[in-house]
Amino acid sequence: DAKTTQPTSMDCAEGRAANLPCNHSTISGNEYVYWYRQIHSQGPQYIIHGLKNNETNEMASLIITEDRKSSTLILPHATLRDTAVYYCIVRVSGTYKYIFGTGTRLKVLA
Amino acid sequence: EPEVTQTPSHQVTQMGQEVILRCVPISNHLYFYWYRQILGQKVEFLVSFYNNEISEKSEIFDDQFSVERPDGSNFTLKIRSTKLEDSAMYFCASKGGLQGQETQYFGPGTRLLVL
Protein backbone atom coordinates (compact mmCIF):
# COMPACT_ATOMS: atom_id res chain seq x y z
CA ASP A 1 0.00 0.00 0.00
CA ALA A 2 1.01 3.58 -0.57
CA LYS A 3 2.70 5.24 2.38
CA THR A 4 0.97 8.54 1.68
CA THR A 5 -2.55 9.94 1.87
CA GLN A 6 -3.84 12.83 -0.20
CA PRO A 7 -7.20 14.49 -0.73
CA THR A 8 -9.06 13.01 -3.66
CA SER A 9 -9.64 16.27 -5.47
CA MET A 10 -9.10 20.03 -5.30
CA ASP A 11 -10.05 23.06 -7.34
CA CYS A 12 -7.93 26.16 -7.81
CA ALA A 13 -8.59 29.42 -9.62
CA GLU A 14 -6.27 30.19 -12.50
CA GLY A 15 -3.43 32.48 -11.43
CA ARG A 16 -3.77 31.59 -7.76
CA ALA A 17 -1.45 29.36 -5.78
CA ALA A 18 -2.39 25.70 -5.60
CA ASN A 19 -1.45 24.06 -2.30
CA LEU A 20 -1.60 20.28 -2.39
CA PRO A 21 -1.18 18.52 0.96
CA CYS A 22 0.17 15.06 1.63
CA ASN A 23 0.43 13.02 4.81
CA HIS A 24 3.28 10.54 5.22
CA SER A 25 3.26 9.87 8.94
CA THR A 26 5.26 6.60 8.69
CA ILE A 27 8.13 8.08 6.72
CA SER A 28 11.60 7.01 7.80
CA GLY A 29 14.48 9.36 8.43
CA ASN A 30 16.26 8.69 5.15
CA GLU A 31 13.25 8.48 2.85
CA TYR A 32 12.60 11.20 0.32
CA VAL A 33 9.22 12.63 -0.63
CA TYR A 34 8.64 12.79 -4.39
CA TRP A 35 5.94 14.61 -6.29
CA TYR A 36 4.80 13.67 -9.77
CA ARG A 37 1.84 14.61 -11.86
CA GLN A 38 -0.05 12.84 -14.61
CA ILE A 39 -1.94 14.73 -17.26
CA HIS A 40 -4.64 12.55 -18.80
CA SER A 41 -2.95 9.18 -19.42
CA GLN A 42 0.49 10.54 -20.14
CA GLY A 43 3.54 9.27 -18.29
CA PRO A 44 4.00 10.58 -14.75
CA GLN A 45 6.00 13.79 -14.87
CA TYR A 46 8.55 14.50 -12.16
CA ILE A 47 7.99 17.76 -10.31
CA ILE A 48 10.17 17.94 -7.22
CA HIS A 49 11.50 15.95 -4.30
CA GLY A 50 12.88 16.65 -0.85
CA LEU A 51 14.20 15.07 2.32
CA LYS A 52 13.70 17.58 5.12
CA ASN A 53 14.51 21.03 3.81
CA ASN A 54 12.06 23.04 1.76
CA GLU A 55 12.81 22.87 -1.94
CA THR A 56 12.01 25.08 -4.91
CA ASN A 57 12.50 24.67 -8.62
CA GLU A 58 11.07 26.22 -11.76
CA MET A 59 7.85 24.23 -11.45
CA ALA A 60 6.96 24.25 -7.78
CA SER A 61 7.91 24.55 -4.13
CA LEU A 62 7.88 21.76 -1.60
CA ILE A 63 7.30 22.49 2.07
CA ILE A 64 8.08 19.65 4.47
CA THR A 65 7.05 19.91 8.11
CA GLU A 66 9.73 19.72 10.73
CA ASP A 67 8.57 16.29 11.91
CA ARG A 68 8.47 15.17 8.23
CA LYS A 69 5.04 13.63 8.68
CA SER A 70 3.47 15.80 6.02
CA SER A 71 4.33 18.04 3.11
CA THR A 72 2.70 20.53 0.77
CA LEU A 73 3.35 21.02 -2.91
CA ILE A 74 2.83 24.61 -4.00
CA LEU A 75 2.22 25.65 -7.59
CA PRO A 76 2.64 29.41 -7.19
CA HIS A 77 0.56 30.59 -10.15
CA ALA A 78 -1.64 27.77 -11.39
CA THR A 79 -2.57 27.67 -15.06
CA LEU A 80 -5.14 25.59 -16.89
CA ARG A 81 -2.30 23.34 -18.06
CA ASP A 82 -1.63 22.39 -14.44
CA THR A 83 -4.90 20.45 -14.35
CA ALA A 84 -3.72 16.92 -13.58
CA VAL A 85 -3.53 14.17 -10.98
CA TYR A 86 -0.75 14.92 -8.50
CA TYR A 87 0.99 12.07 -6.71
CA CYS A 88 2.95 12.29 -3.51
CA ILE A 89 5.24 9.26 -3.22
CA VAL A 90 7.54 7.96 -0.54
CA ARG A 91 9.73 5.26 -1.95
CA VAL A 92 9.56 1.97 -0.06
CA SER A 93 12.69 1.76 2.06
CA GLY A 94 15.16 -0.80 0.80
CA THR A 95 13.69 -0.84 -2.71
CA TYR A 96 13.62 1.48 -5.68
CA LYS A 97 10.01 0.95 -6.68
CA TYR A 98 7.40 3.63 -6.39
CA ILE A 99 4.05 2.80 -4.85
CA PHE A 100 1.48 5.14 -6.33
CA GLY A 101 -1.64 6.06 -4.42
CA THR A 102 -4.73 7.53 -5.98
CA GLY A 103 -3.30 11.07 -5.91
CA THR A 104 -5.11 14.41 -5.88
CA ARG A 105 -7.04 15.41 -8.97
CA LEU A 106 -6.37 19.15 -9.30
CA LYS A 107 -8.70 21.12 -11.51
CA VAL A 108 -7.61 24.66 -12.36
CA LEU A 109 -10.62 26.81 -13.15
CA ALA A 110 -10.65 29.75 -15.54
CA GLU B 1 16.62 17.67 -22.14
CA PRO B 2 17.08 13.88 -22.26
CA GLU B 3 13.92 11.83 -22.00
CA VAL B 4 12.66 8.29 -21.95
CA THR B 5 11.02 7.19 -25.20
CA GLN B 6 8.66 4.29 -25.83
CA THR B 7 7.42 2.51 -28.93
CA PRO B 8 4.85 1.88 -30.14
CA SER B 9 2.53 4.48 -28.69
CA HIS B 10 -0.44 2.19 -29.32
CA GLN B 11 -0.60 -1.56 -29.83
CA VAL B 12 -3.65 -3.66 -30.59
CA THR B 13 -3.31 -7.42 -30.41
CA GLN B 14 -5.38 -10.56 -30.26
CA MET B 15 -5.65 -12.53 -27.06
CA GLY B 16 -2.95 -15.18 -26.89
CA GLN B 17 -0.50 -13.27 -29.07
CA GLU B 18 2.93 -12.16 -27.94
CA VAL B 19 3.74 -8.47 -27.71
CA ILE B 20 7.00 -6.65 -27.14
CA LEU B 21 6.97 -3.14 -25.78
CA ARG B 22 10.10 -1.12 -26.32
CA CYS B 23 11.74 1.59 -24.30
CA VAL B 24 14.85 3.69 -24.74
CA PRO B 25 15.89 4.90 -21.28
CA ILE B 26 17.85 8.06 -20.68
CA SER B 27 21.44 7.58 -21.74
CA ASN B 28 23.80 6.63 -18.86
CA HIS B 29 20.93 5.63 -16.59
CA LEU B 30 21.46 2.25 -14.96
CA TYR B 31 18.14 1.37 -13.34
CA PHE B 32 15.10 0.54 -15.43
CA TYR B 33 11.48 -0.06 -14.56
CA TRP B 34 8.14 -1.03 -16.00
CA TYR B 35 4.84 0.11 -14.56
CA ARG B 36 1.34 -0.31 -15.84
CA GLN B 37 -1.93 1.55 -15.43
CA ILE B 38 -5.25 -0.09 -16.18
CA LEU B 39 -7.79 2.48 -17.34
CA GLY B 40 -9.11 4.47 -14.40
CA GLN B 41 -6.84 2.75 -11.88
CA LYS B 42 -3.56 3.47 -10.11
CA VAL B 43 -0.13 3.22 -11.60
CA GLU B 44 1.28 -0.17 -10.54
CA PHE B 45 4.88 -1.29 -10.32
CA LEU B 46 5.77 -4.35 -12.41
CA VAL B 47 9.53 -4.85 -12.37
CA SER B 48 12.88 -3.21 -11.82
CA PHE B 49 16.07 -4.13 -13.67
CA TYR B 50 19.68 -3.39 -12.86
CA ASN B 51 22.99 -4.81 -13.98
CA ASN B 52 21.29 -7.06 -16.54
CA GLU B 53 19.01 -8.77 -14.11
CA ILE B 54 15.69 -8.31 -12.42
CA SER B 55 16.18 -6.71 -9.02
CA GLU B 56 12.56 -6.67 -7.95
CA LYS B 57 9.19 -7.68 -9.34
CA SER B 58 5.57 -7.50 -8.26
CA GLU B 59 2.96 -10.23 -8.07
CA ILE B 60 1.61 -9.02 -11.38
CA PHE B 61 4.88 -9.88 -13.11
CA ASP B 62 4.26 -13.60 -13.57
CA ASP B 63 5.78 -16.09 -16.01
CA GLN B 64 3.97 -14.48 -18.93
CA PHE B 65 6.16 -11.39 -18.56
CA SER B 66 9.84 -10.99 -19.26
CA VAL B 67 12.23 -8.08 -19.61
CA GLU B 68 15.42 -7.72 -21.53
CA ARG B 69 18.08 -5.21 -22.36
CA PRO B 70 19.13 -6.62 -25.72
CA ASP B 71 21.68 -3.92 -26.45
CA GLY B 72 23.11 -0.82 -24.84
CA SER B 73 20.09 1.35 -25.43
CA ASN B 74 16.82 -0.60 -25.50
CA PHE B 75 14.83 -2.06 -22.64
CA THR B 76 11.93 -4.32 -23.56
CA LEU B 77 8.91 -5.84 -21.89
CA LYS B 78 7.55 -9.01 -23.45
CA ILE B 79 4.15 -10.46 -22.73
CA ARG B 80 4.21 -14.01 -23.98
CA SER B 81 0.53 -14.80 -24.35
CA THR B 82 -1.64 -11.76 -23.84
CA LYS B 83 -4.89 -11.83 -21.90
CA LEU B 84 -7.77 -9.41 -22.01
CA GLU B 85 -6.77 -8.10 -18.59
CA ASP B 86 -3.35 -7.08 -19.89
CA SER B 87 -5.01 -4.14 -21.61
CA ALA B 88 -3.44 -1.09 -19.99
CA MET B 89 -0.95 1.74 -20.39
CA TYR B 90 2.58 0.51 -19.87
CA PHE B 91 5.17 3.00 -18.68
CA CYS B 92 8.90 2.59 -18.75
CA ALA B 93 11.07 4.57 -16.33
CA SER B 94 14.78 4.96 -15.74
CA LYS B 95 17.03 6.29 -13.01
CA GLY B 96 20.67 7.25 -12.80
CA GLY B 97 23.17 5.12 -10.97
CA LEU B 98 25.08 7.71 -9.01
CA GLN B 99 24.48 8.44 -5.36
CA GLY B 100 21.84 11.11 -5.07
CA GLN B 101 20.27 10.25 -8.42
CA GLU B 102 17.08 8.92 -6.88
CA THR B 103 14.48 10.28 -9.27
CA GLN B 104 12.77 8.04 -11.80
CA TYR B 105 11.89 9.55 -15.17
CA PHE B 106 8.94 8.10 -17.02
CA GLY B 107 8.29 7.64 -20.69
CA PRO B 108 5.03 8.60 -22.44
CA GLY B 109 3.68 5.06 -22.31
CA THR B 110 2.38 2.41 -24.67
CA ARG B 111 -1.35 1.84 -24.76
CA LEU B 112 -1.94 -1.89 -25.16
CA LEU B 113 -5.35 -3.17 -26.15
CA VAL B 114 -5.96 -6.91 -26.14
CA LEU B 115 -9.02 -8.07 -28.06
mmCIF file of C-alpha atoms in Angstrom:
data_model
loop_
_atom_site.group_PDB
_atom_site.id
_atom_site.type_symbol
_atom_site.label_atom_id
_atom_site.label_comp_id
_atom_site.label_asym_id
_atom_site.label_seq_id
_atom_site.Cartn_x
_atom_site.Cartn_y
_atom_site.Cartn_z
ATOM 1 C CA ASP A 1 0.000 0.000 0.000
ATOM 2 C CA ALA A 2 1.012 3.581 -0.575
ATOM 3 C CA LYS A 3 2.704 5.238 2.382
ATOM 4 C CA THR A 4 0.969 8.542 1.682
ATOM 5 C CA THR A 5 -2.547 9.941 1.873
ATOM 6 C CA GLN A 6 -3.835 12.826 -0.204
ATOM 7 C CA PRO A 7 -7.202 14.490 -0.733
ATOM 8 C CA THR A 8 -9.062 13.009 -3.661
ATOM 9 C CA SER A 9 -9.641 16.274 -5.475
ATOM 10 C CA MET A 10 -9.104 20.025 -5.302
ATOM 11 C CA ASP A 11 -10.048 23.064 -7.336
ATOM 12 C CA CYS A 12 -7.926 26.158 -7.806
ATOM 13 C CA ALA A 13 -8.585 29.418 -9.624
ATOM 14 C CA GLU A 14 -6.270 30.193 -12.504
ATOM 15 C CA GLY A 15 -3.429 32.480 -11.428
ATOM 16 C CA ARG A 16 -3.773 31.586 -7.757
ATOM 17 C CA ALA A 17 -1.453 29.364 -5.784
ATOM 18 C CA ALA A 18 -2.389 25.698 -5.603
ATOM 19 C CA ASN A 19 -1.454 24.057 -2.301
ATOM 20 C CA LEU A 20 -1.597 20.285 -2.387
ATOM 21 C CA PRO A 21 -1.178 18.524 0.961
ATOM 22 C CA CYS A 22 0.170 15.057 1.633
ATOM 23 C CA ASN A 23 0.429 13.020 4.807
ATOM 24 C CA HIS A 24 3.277 10.540 5.221
ATOM 25 C CA SER A 25 3.261 9.867 8.941
ATOM 26 C CA THR A 26 5.264 6.604 8.689
ATOM 27 C CA ILE A 27 8.134 8.079 6.720
ATOM 28 C CA SER A 28 11.603 7.010 7.798
ATOM 29 C CA GLY A 29 14.478 9.355 8.426
ATOM 30 C CA ASN A 30 16.265 8.693 5.146
ATOM 31 C CA GLU A 31 13.246 8.481 2.853
ATOM 32 C CA TYR A 32 12.598 11.201 0.322
ATOM 33 C CA VAL A 33 9.225 12.628 -0.633
ATOM 34 C CA TYR A 34 8.640 12.790 -4.394
ATOM 35 C CA TRP A 35 5.940 14.611 -6.293
ATOM 36 C CA TYR A 36 4.804 13.674 -9.768
ATOM 37 C CA ARG A 37 1.842 14.609 -11.859
ATOM 38 C CA GLN A 38 -0.052 12.842 -14.607
ATOM 39 C CA ILE A 39 -1.938 14.730 -17.259
ATOM 40 C CA HIS A 40 -4.639 12.547 -18.801
ATOM 41 C CA SER A 41 -2.955 9.177 -19.423
ATOM 42 C CA GLN A 42 0.495 10.541 -20.138
ATOM 43 C CA GLY A 43 3.541 9.270 -18.291
ATOM 44 C CA PRO A 44 4.003 10.575 -14.754
ATOM 45 C CA GLN A 45 6.004 13.792 -14.871
ATOM 46 C CA TYR A 46 8.552 14.500 -12.156
ATOM 47 C CA ILE A 47 7.986 17.757 -10.314
ATOM 48 C CA ILE A 48 10.167 17.939 -7.218
ATOM 49 C CA HIS A 49 11.500 15.945 -4.298
ATOM 50 C CA GLY A 50 12.882 16.648 -0.850
ATOM 51 C CA LEU A 51 14.201 15.072 2.324
ATOM 52 C CA LYS A 52 13.702 17.581 5.115
ATOM 53 C CA ASN A 53 14.505 21.030 3.812
ATOM 54 C CA ASN A 54 12.064 23.036 1.757
ATOM 55 C CA GLU A 55 12.810 22.870 -1.942
ATOM 56 C CA THR A 56 12.006 25.083 -4.911
ATOM 57 C CA ASN A 57 12.498 24.666 -8.621
ATOM 58 C CA GLU A 58 11.071 26.216 -11.764
ATOM 59 C CA MET A 59 7.849 24.230 -11.449
ATOM 60 C CA ALA A 60 6.965 24.254 -7.778
ATOM 61 C CA SER A 61 7.912 24.547 -4.132
ATOM 62 C CA LEU A 62 7.878 21.758 -1.596
ATOM 63 C CA ILE A 63 7.298 22.490 2.072
ATOM 64 C CA ILE A 64 8.076 19.648 4.472
ATOM 65 C CA THR A 65 7.054 19.908 8.109
ATOM 66 C CA GLU A 66 9.731 19.718 10.732
ATOM 67 C CA ASP A 67 8.569 16.288 11.909
ATOM 68 C CA ARG A 68 8.472 15.169 8.234
ATOM 69 C CA LYS A 69 5.036 13.629 8.683
ATOM 70 C CA SER A 70 3.468 15.802 6.021
ATOM 71 C CA SER A 71 4.335 18.040 3.107
ATOM 72 C CA THR A 72 2.705 20.529 0.767
ATOM 73 C CA LEU A 73 3.349 21.020 -2.912
ATOM 74 C CA ILE A 74 2.835 24.609 -4.000
ATOM 75 C CA LEU A 75 2.222 25.650 -7.586
ATOM 76 C CA PRO A 76 2.645 29.414 -7.195
ATOM 77 C CA HIS A 77 0.559 30.588 -10.146
ATOM 78 C CA ALA A 78 -1.640 27.766 -11.385
ATOM 79 C CA THR A 79 -2.571 27.667 -15.057
ATOM 80 C CA LEU A 80 -5.141 25.595 -16.895
ATOM 81 C CA ARG A 81 -2.304 23.339 -18.063
ATOM 82 C CA ASP A 82 -1.629 22.393 -14.439
ATOM 83 C CA THR A 83 -4.902 20.449 -14.347
ATOM 84 C CA ALA A 84 -3.715 16.915 -13.581
ATOM 85 C CA VAL A 85 -3.535 14.174 -10.982
ATOM 86 C CA TYR A 86 -0.747 14.918 -8.504
ATOM 87 C CA TYR A 87 0.988 12.072 -6.714
ATOM 88 C CA CYS A 88 2.954 12.293 -3.510
ATOM 89 C CA ILE A 89 5.237 9.256 -3.223
ATOM 90 C CA VAL A 90 7.540 7.960 -0.537
ATOM 91 C CA ARG A 91 9.733 5.256 -1.948
ATOM 92 C CA VAL A 92 9.561 1.972 -0.056
ATOM 93 C CA SER A 93 12.689 1.761 2.061
ATOM 94 C CA GLY A 94 15.164 -0.799 0.796
ATOM 95 C CA THR A 95 13.687 -0.842 -2.713
ATOM 96 C CA TYR A 96 13.617 1.480 -5.676
ATOM 97 C CA LYS A 97 10.015 0.946 -6.679
ATOM 98 C CA TYR A 98 7.398 3.633 -6.390
ATOM 99 C CA ILE A 99 4.046 2.795 -4.846
ATOM 100 C CA PHE A 100 1.478 5.142 -6.333
ATOM 101 C CA GLY A 101 -1.639 6.058 -4.422
ATOM 102 C CA THR A 102 -4.732 7.534 -5.978
ATOM 103 C CA GLY A 103 -3.301 11.072 -5.914
ATOM 104 C CA THR A 104 -5.111 14.414 -5.878
ATOM 105 C CA ARG A 105 -7.040 15.412 -8.969
ATOM 106 C CA LEU A 106 -6.375 19.149 -9.299
ATOM 107 C CA LYS A 107 -8.695 21.124 -11.507
ATOM 108 C CA VAL A 108 -7.607 24.657 -12.358
ATOM 109 C CA LEU A 109 -10.617 26.806 -13.146
ATOM 110 C CA ALA A 110 -10.647 29.750 -15.538
ATOM 111 C CA GLU B 1 16.622 17.670 -22.140
ATOM 112 C CA PRO B 2 17.076 13.877 -22.255
ATOM 113 C CA GLU B 3 13.918 11.832 -21.996
ATOM 114 C CA VAL B 4 12.658 8.285 -21.946
ATOM 115 C CA THR B 5 11.018 7.194 -25.197
ATOM 116 C CA GLN B 6 8.662 4.288 -25.829
ATOM 117 C CA THR B 7 7.416 2.512 -28.926
ATOM 118 C CA PRO B 8 4.853 1.877 -30.140
ATOM 119 C CA SER B 9 2.532 4.483 -28.687
ATOM 120 C CA HIS B 10 -0.438 2.185 -29.324
ATOM 121 C CA GLN B 11 -0.600 -1.561 -29.834
ATOM 122 C CA VAL B 12 -3.653 -3.661 -30.590
ATOM 123 C CA THR B 13 -3.310 -7.419 -30.414
ATOM 124 C CA GLN B 14 -5.384 -10.557 -30.265
ATOM 125 C CA MET B 15 -5.650 -12.532 -27.057
ATOM 126 C CA GLY B 16 -2.945 -15.175 -26.893
ATOM 127 C CA GLN B 17 -0.505 -13.271 -29.070
ATOM 128 C CA GLU B 18 2.926 -12.162 -27.939
ATOM 129 C CA VAL B 19 3.744 -8.475 -27.709
ATOM 130 C CA ILE B 20 7.001 -6.654 -27.144
ATOM 131 C CA LEU B 21 6.968 -3.137 -25.783
ATOM 132 C CA ARG B 22 10.100 -1.116 -26.323
ATOM 133 C CA CYS B 23 11.736 1.595 -24.298
ATOM 134 C CA VAL B 24 14.851 3.687 -24.744
ATOM 135 C CA PRO B 25 15.894 4.904 -21.283
ATOM 136 C CA ILE B 26 17.849 8.063 -20.678
ATOM 137 C CA SER B 27 21.437 7.577 -21.737
ATOM 138 C CA ASN B 28 23.800 6.634 -18.859
ATOM 139 C CA HIS B 29 20.933 5.633 -16.591
ATOM 140 C CA LEU B 30 21.462 2.253 -14.961
ATOM 141 C CA TYR B 31 18.139 1.370 -13.338
ATOM 142 C CA PHE B 32 15.097 0.543 -15.430
ATOM 143 C CA TYR B 33 11.478 -0.058 -14.561
ATOM 144 C CA TRP B 34 8.139 -1.035 -16.004
ATOM 145 C CA TYR B 35 4.839 0.115 -14.562
ATOM 146 C CA ARG B 36 1.335 -0.313 -15.840
ATOM 147 C CA GLN B 37 -1.926 1.547 -15.427
ATOM 148 C CA ILE B 38 -5.249 -0.086 -16.184
ATOM 149 C CA LEU B 39 -7.787 2.482 -17.341
ATOM 150 C CA GLY B 40 -9.110 4.470 -14.399
ATOM 151 C CA GLN B 41 -6.840 2.747 -11.881
ATOM 152 C CA LYS B 42 -3.564 3.466 -10.105
ATOM 153 C CA VAL B 43 -0.127 3.224 -11.598
ATOM 154 C CA GLU B 44 1.280 -0.166 -10.545
ATOM 155 C CA PHE B 45 4.885 -1.293 -10.317
ATOM 156 C CA LEU B 46 5.773 -4.355 -12.406
ATOM 157 C CA VAL B 47 9.528 -4.853 -12.373
ATOM 158 C CA SER B 48 12.879 -3.208 -11.824
ATOM 159 C CA PHE B 49 16.074 -4.134 -13.667
ATOM 160 C CA TYR B 50 19.683 -3.394 -12.856
ATOM 161 C CA ASN B 51 22.994 -4.813 -13.975
ATOM 162 C CA ASN B 52 21.291 -7.058 -16.537
ATOM 163 C CA GLU B 53 19.013 -8.769 -14.108
ATOM 164 C CA ILE B 54 15.685 -8.311 -12.416
ATOM 165 C CA SER B 55 16.182 -6.707 -9.020
ATOM 166 C CA GLU B 56 12.556 -6.669 -7.948
ATOM 167 C CA LYS B 57 9.188 -7.684 -9.337
ATOM 168 C CA SER B 58 5.573 -7.496 -8.265
ATOM 169 C CA GLU B 59 2.960 -10.228 -8.067
ATOM 170 C CA ILE B 60 1.609 -9.022 -11.384
ATOM 171 C CA PHE B 61 4.883 -9.880 -13.111
ATOM 172 C CA ASP B 62 4.263 -13.604 -13.572
ATOM 173 C CA ASP B 63 5.781 -16.089 -16.009
ATOM 174 C CA GLN B 64 3.968 -14.475 -18.928
ATOM 175 C CA PHE B 65 6.159 -11.392 -18.559
ATOM 176 C CA SER B 66 9.839 -10.987 -19.258
ATOM 177 C CA VAL B 67 12.234 -8.080 -19.608
ATOM 178 C CA GLU B 68 15.417 -7.720 -21.529
ATOM 179 C CA ARG B 69 18.077 -5.212 -22.360
ATOM 180 C CA PRO B 70 19.128 -6.621 -25.720
ATOM 181 C CA ASP B 71 21.684 -3.920 -26.447
ATOM 182 C CA GLY B 72 23.113 -0.820 -24.842
ATOM 183 C CA SER B 73 20.094 1.346 -25.427
ATOM 184 C CA ASN B 74 16.819 -0.601 -25.503
ATOM 185 C CA PHE B 75 14.830 -2.065 -22.640
ATOM 186 C CA THR B 76 11.929 -4.325 -23.557
ATOM 187 C CA LEU B 77 8.909 -5.841 -21.892
ATOM 188 C CA LYS B 78 7.547 -9.015 -23.453
ATOM 189 C CA ILE B 79 4.147 -10.459 -22.731
ATOM 190 C CA ARG B 80 4.213 -14.012 -23.981
ATOM 191 C CA SER B 81 0.525 -14.802 -24.347
ATOM 192 C CA THR B 82 -1.638 -11.760 -23.838
ATOM 193 C CA LYS B 83 -4.887 -11.828 -21.902
ATOM 194 C CA LEU B 84 -7.770 -9.406 -22.011
ATOM 195 C CA GLU B 85 -6.765 -8.096 -18.590
ATOM 196 C CA ASP B 86 -3.354 -7.082 -19.888
ATOM 197 C CA SER B 87 -5.010 -4.143 -21.613
ATOM 198 C CA ALA B 88 -3.439 -1.090 -19.994
ATOM 199 C CA MET B 89 -0.954 1.744 -20.392
ATOM 200 C CA TYR B 90 2.577 0.513 -19.869
ATOM 201 C CA PHE B 91 5.175 3.004 -18.680
ATOM 202 C CA CYS B 92 8.903 2.587 -18.745
ATOM 203 C CA ALA B 93 11.069 4.574 -16.332
ATOM 204 C CA SER B 94 14.779 4.964 -15.744
ATOM 205 C CA LYS B 95 17.034 6.287 -13.007
ATOM 206 C CA GLY B 96 20.665 7.251 -12.801
ATOM 207 C CA GLY B 97 23.167 5.116 -10.967
ATOM 208 C CA LEU B 98 25.085 7.710 -9.013
ATOM 209 C CA GLN B 99 24.479 8.442 -5.358
ATOM 210 C CA GLY B 100 21.836 11.110 -5.067
ATOM 211 C CA GLN B 101 20.266 10.254 -8.422
ATOM 212 C CA GLU B 102 17.081 8.924 -6.882
ATOM 213 C CA THR B 103 14.483 10.283 -9.271
ATOM 214 C CA GLN B 104 12.769 8.040 -11.796
ATOM 215 C CA TYR B 105 11.892 9.555 -15.174
ATOM 216 C CA PHE B 106 8.942 8.103 -17.018
ATOM 217 C CA GLY B 107 8.286 7.636 -20.695
ATOM 218 C CA PRO B 108 5.032 8.602 -22.441
ATOM 219 C CA GLY B 109 3.681 5.062 -22.312
ATOM 220 C CA THR B 110 2.375 2.409 -24.674
ATOM 221 C CA ARG B 111 -1.350 1.842 -24.755
ATOM 222 C CA LEU B 112 -1.940 -1.891 -25.159
ATOM 223 C CA LEU B 113 -5.351 -3.174 -26.153
ATOM 224 C CA VAL B 114 -5.961 -6.908 -26.137
ATOM 225 C CA LEU B 115 -9.024 -8.072 -28.061
#
